[in-house]
PDB file of C-alpha atoms in Angstrom:
ATOM      1  CA  MET A 385     -24.233 -15.268 -31.718  1.00 46.00           C
ATOM      2  CA  GLY A 386     -27.130 -16.961 -29.975  1.00 52.00           C
ATOM      3  CA  ASN A 387     -27.037 -20.685 -30.711  1.00 50.00           C
ATOM      4  CA  GLN A 388     -23.758 -20.902 -32.617  1.00 51.00           C
ATOM      5  CA  CYS A 389     -21.388 -23.656 -31.627  1.00 53.00           C
ATOM      6  CA  LEU A 390     -18.197 -22.655 -29.857  1.00 52.00           C
ATOM      7  CA  GLU A 391     -16.189 -23.837 -32.871  1.00 58.00           C
ATOM      8  CA  GLU A 392     -17.922 -21.250 -35.079  1.00 68.00           C
ATOM      9  CA  ARG A 393     -17.300 -18.306 -32.744  1.00 78.00           C
ATOM     10  CA  GLU A 394     -14.344 -16.001 -33.043  1.00 88.00           C
ATOM     11  CA  LEU A 395     -11.836 -16.674 -30.284  1.00 93.00           C
ATOM     12  CA  LEU A 396      -9.788 -13.835 -28.863  1.00 92.00           C
ATOM     13  CA  GLU A 397      -6.172 -14.251 -27.864  1.00 95.00           C
ATOM     14  CA  TYR A 398      -4.190 -12.298 -25.296  1.00 94.00           C
ATOM     15  CA  ARG A 399      -0.473 -12.171 -24.698  1.00 97.00           C
ATOM     16  CA  ILE A 400       1.380 -10.903 -21.661  1.00 97.00           C
ATOM     17  CA  HIS A 401       5.135 -10.849 -21.194  1.00 98.00           C
ATOM     18  CA  ALA A 402       6.386 -10.851 -17.613  1.00 98.00           C
ATOM     19  CA  ARG A 403       9.900 -10.685 -16.310  1.00 98.00           C
ATOM     20  CA  ARG A 404      11.725 -10.590 -12.992  1.00 97.00           C
ATOM     21  CA  ILE A 405      13.414  -7.266 -12.289  1.00 97.00           C
ATOM     22  CA  ASP A 406      14.932  -8.274  -8.945  1.00 97.00           C
ATOM     23  CA  ALA A 407      13.982  -9.992  -5.673  1.00 96.00           C
ATOM     24  CA  HIS A 408      11.448  -7.237  -4.978  1.00 96.00           C
ATOM     25  CA  GLY A 409       9.466  -7.056  -8.161  1.00 97.00           C
ATOM     26  CA  GLY A 410       8.758  -7.814 -11.744  1.00 98.00           C
ATOM     27  CA  GLU A 411       7.053  -6.238 -14.694  1.00 98.00           C
ATOM     28  CA  ALA A 412       4.265  -7.409 -16.969  1.00 98.00           C
ATOM     29  CA  SER A 413       3.587  -5.818 -20.322  1.00 98.00           C
ATOM     30  CA  THR A 414       1.140  -6.033 -23.170  1.00 98.00           C
ATOM     31  CA  LYS A 415       0.609  -3.793 -26.177  1.00 97.00           C
ATOM     32  CA  GLN A 416       2.025  -0.417 -25.091  1.00 97.00           C
ATOM     33  CA  ALA A 417       1.216  -0.834 -21.386  1.00 97.00           C
ATOM     34  CA  SER A 418       3.182  -2.180 -18.456  1.00 97.00           C
ATOM     35  CA  ILE A 419       2.567  -2.746 -14.771  1.00 97.00           C
ATOM     36  CA  THR A 420       4.974  -3.263 -11.893  1.00 97.00           C
ATOM     37  CA  LEU A 421       4.418  -6.511 -10.022  1.00 97.00           C
ATOM     38  CA  ASP A 422       4.921  -6.967  -6.292  1.00 98.00           C
ATOM     39  CA  THR A 423       6.846 -10.241  -6.066  1.00 96.00           C
ATOM     40  CA  ASP A 424       8.708  -9.389  -2.864  1.00 96.00           C
ATOM     41  CA  VAL A 425       8.125 -12.019  -0.164  1.00 93.00           C
ATOM     42  CA  LYS A 426       7.721  -9.179   2.369  1.00 95.00           C
ATOM     43  CA  GLY A 427       5.456  -7.197   0.019  1.00 95.00           C
ATOM     44  CA  ARG A 428       5.760  -3.666  -1.273  1.00 96.00           C
ATOM     45  CA  SER A 429       3.358  -0.747  -1.226  1.00 96.00           C
ATOM     46  CA  ASP A 430       4.058   0.652  -4.708  1.00 97.00           C
ATOM     47  CA  ALA A 431       2.856  -2.328  -6.761  1.00 97.00           C
ATOM     48  CA  PHE A 432      -0.011  -4.811  -6.978  1.00 96.00           C
ATOM     49  CA  ASN A 433       0.655  -8.287  -5.585  1.00 96.00           C
ATOM     50  CA  PRO A 434      -0.927 -11.308  -7.331  1.00 95.00           C
ATOM     51  CA  ALA A 435      -4.068 -11.283  -5.126  1.00 96.00           C
ATOM     52  CA  GLU A 436      -4.564  -7.550  -5.738  1.00 97.00           C
ATOM     53  CA  LEU A 437      -4.069  -8.073  -9.484  1.00 96.00           C
ATOM     54  CA  PHE A 438      -6.745 -10.757  -9.351  1.00 96.00           C
ATOM     55  CA  LEU A 439      -9.170  -8.372  -7.623  1.00 97.00           C
ATOM     56  CA  ALA A 440      -8.236  -5.561 -10.035  1.00 96.00           C
ATOM     57  CA  SER A 441      -8.944  -7.840 -13.002  1.00 95.00           C
ATOM     58  CA  ILE A 442     -12.428  -8.557 -11.637  1.00 96.00           C
ATOM     59  CA  ALA A 443     -13.034  -4.821 -11.179  1.00 96.00           C
ATOM     60  CA  ALA A 444     -11.752  -4.017 -14.677  1.00 96.00           C
ATOM     61  CA  CYS A 445     -13.986  -6.724 -16.111  1.00 95.00           C
ATOM     62  CA  MET A 446     -17.007  -5.289 -14.319  1.00 96.00           C
ATOM     63  CA  LEU A 447     -16.212  -1.746 -15.483  1.00 97.00           C
ATOM     64  CA  LYS A 448     -15.738  -2.906 -19.078  1.00 96.00           C
ATOM     65  CA  GLY A 449     -19.009  -4.828 -18.895  1.00 95.00           C
ATOM     66  CA  ILE A 450     -20.769  -1.690 -17.726  1.00 97.00           C
ATOM     67  CA  GLU A 451     -19.256   0.287 -20.610  1.00 96.00           C
ATOM     68  CA  ARG A 452     -20.597  -2.336 -23.033  1.00 95.00           C
ATOM     69  CA  ALA A 453     -24.047  -2.542 -21.443  1.00 95.00           C
ATOM     70  CA  VAL A 454     -24.743   1.183 -20.964  1.00 97.00           C
ATOM     71  CA  PRO A 455     -25.337   2.009 -24.661  1.00 97.00           C
ATOM     72  CA  MET A 456     -27.296  -1.208 -25.318  1.00 95.00           C
ATOM     73  CA  LEU A 457     -29.579  -0.615 -22.335  1.00 96.00           C
ATOM     74  CA  LYS A 458     -29.683   3.159 -22.901  1.00 96.00           C
ATOM     75  CA  PHE A 459     -28.701   3.384 -19.233  1.00 97.00           C
ATOM     76  CA  ASN A 460     -27.974   6.829 -17.799  1.00 96.00           C
ATOM     77  CA  LEU A 461     -25.156   7.063 -15.268  1.00 97.00           C
ATOM     78  CA  SER A 462     -22.610   9.650 -14.225  1.00 97.00           C
ATOM     79  CA  GLY A 463     -20.182   7.444 -12.331  1.00 97.00           C
ATOM     80  CA  VAL A 464     -19.304   3.948 -11.168  1.00 98.00           C
ATOM     81  CA  GLU A 465     -17.167   2.753  -8.276  1.00 98.00           C
ATOM     82  CA  ILE A 466     -16.324  -0.818  -7.315  1.00 97.00           C
ATOM     83  CA  LYS A 467     -14.927  -1.906  -3.964  1.00 98.00           C
ATOM     84  CA  LEU A 468     -13.581  -5.447  -3.723  1.00 98.00           C
ATOM     85  CA  HIS A 469     -12.516  -7.411  -0.681  1.00 98.00           C
ATOM     86  CA  GLY A 470     -10.729 -10.738  -0.965  1.00 98.00           C
ATOM     87  CA  ILE A 471      -9.703 -13.230   1.676  1.00 98.00           C
ATOM     88  CA  ARG A 472      -6.666 -15.370   1.008  1.00 96.00           C
ATOM     89  CA  GLN A 473      -5.843 -18.602   2.773  1.00 95.00           C
ATOM     90  CA  ASP A 474      -2.142 -19.187   3.406  1.00 92.00           C
ATOM     91  CA  SER A 475      -1.837 -22.976   3.345  1.00 94.00           C
ATOM     92  CA  PRO A 476      -2.471 -24.101   0.735  1.00 95.00           C
ATOM     93  CA  PRO A 477      -2.473 -20.617  -0.800  1.00 93.00           C
ATOM     94  CA  LYS A 478      -5.751 -19.707  -2.472  1.00 95.00           C
ATOM     95  CA  MET A 479      -8.425 -17.033  -2.528  1.00 96.00           C
ATOM     96  CA  ILE A 480     -11.315 -18.336  -0.459  1.00 97.00           C
ATOM     97  CA  SER A 481     -13.750 -15.467  -0.947  1.00 96.00           C
ATOM     98  CA  VAL A 482     -14.289 -12.297  -2.925  1.00 96.00           C
ATOM     99  CA  ASP A 483     -16.981  -9.768  -2.061  1.00 97.00           C
ATOM    100  CA  TYR A 484     -17.747  -6.601  -3.954  1.00 97.00           C
ATOM    101  CA  GLU A 485     -19.760  -3.444  -3.652  1.00 97.00           C
ATOM    102  CA  LEU A 486     -20.882  -1.881  -6.927  1.00 96.00           C
ATOM    103  CA  ILE A 487     -21.815   1.791  -6.580  1.00 97.00           C
ATOM    104  CA  VAL A 488     -23.555   3.404  -9.550  1.00 98.00           C
ATOM    105  CA  ASP A 489     -24.332   7.120  -9.605  1.00 98.00           C
ATOM    106  CA  THR A 490     -27.631   7.176 -11.490  1.00 98.00           C
ATOM    107  CA  ASP A 491     -31.247   8.310 -11.413  1.00 97.00           C
ATOM    108  CA  GLU A 492     -32.405   5.068 -13.046  1.00 97.00           C
ATOM    109  CA  GLU A 493     -35.085   2.947 -11.375  1.00 97.00           C
ATOM    110  CA  GLU A 494     -34.099  -0.002  -9.172  1.00 97.00           C
ATOM    111  CA  ARG A 495     -35.236  -2.569 -11.773  1.00 97.00           C
ATOM    112  CA  ARG A 496     -32.974  -0.942 -14.405  1.00 97.00           C
ATOM    113  CA  LEU A 497     -30.086  -0.926 -11.948  1.00 97.00           C
ATOM    114  CA  GLU A 498     -30.630  -4.653 -11.364  1.00 96.00           C
ATOM    115  CA  LEU A 499     -30.700  -5.204 -15.144  1.00 96.00           C
ATOM    116  CA  LEU A 500     -27.294  -3.524 -15.437  1.00 96.00           C
ATOM    117  CA  HIS A 501     -25.976  -5.648 -12.564  1.00 96.00           C
ATOM    118  CA  THR A 502     -27.317  -8.825 -14.198  1.00 95.00           C
ATOM    119  CA  ASN A 503     -25.504  -7.943 -17.433  1.00 94.00           C
ATOM    120  CA  VAL A 504     -22.243  -7.374 -15.550  1.00 92.00           C
ATOM    121  CA  ARG A 505     -22.530 -10.740 -13.788  1.00 92.00           C
ATOM    122  CA  LYS A 506     -23.677 -12.695 -16.840  1.00 92.00           C
ATOM    123  CA  TYR A 507     -21.309 -11.442 -19.530  1.00 90.00           C
ATOM    124  CA  GLY A 508     -18.039 -10.769 -17.700  1.00 88.00           C
ATOM    125  CA  THR A 509     -15.079 -12.846 -18.882  1.00 86.00           C
ATOM    126  CA  ILE A 510     -13.125 -12.553 -15.625  1.00 87.00           C
ATOM    127  CA  PHE A 511     -16.160 -12.136 -13.367  1.00 81.00           C
ATOM    128  CA  ASN A 512     -17.459 -15.523 -14.542  1.00 77.00           C
TER     129      ASN A 512
END
């Protein structure tokens, strides 16, 4: 797509439907998938809360970016793991920092590993 104007590019649309189940949780769905949401003020251990969903979306974006980049770069790997750590401020509520550790099981050279990492950072919809 190189130098095309934004108006000429295909835009993708996404739709999510979310609903309250009760005072402890909700559910979000799209396509044929659904996820339980932790909306309980006290929290719950069997569902992702909004901050955890945010971190999970960053991780999913990074994993998807790796899946896209691997064939283009002819990159050889046997596994990927991502660990994210976020810090949330209470008042006003907001995420103030997100750190990640990207672990790639590969025999590739360091410069190729950095190329993969650059692609993940540069082309990730959520990561950006």
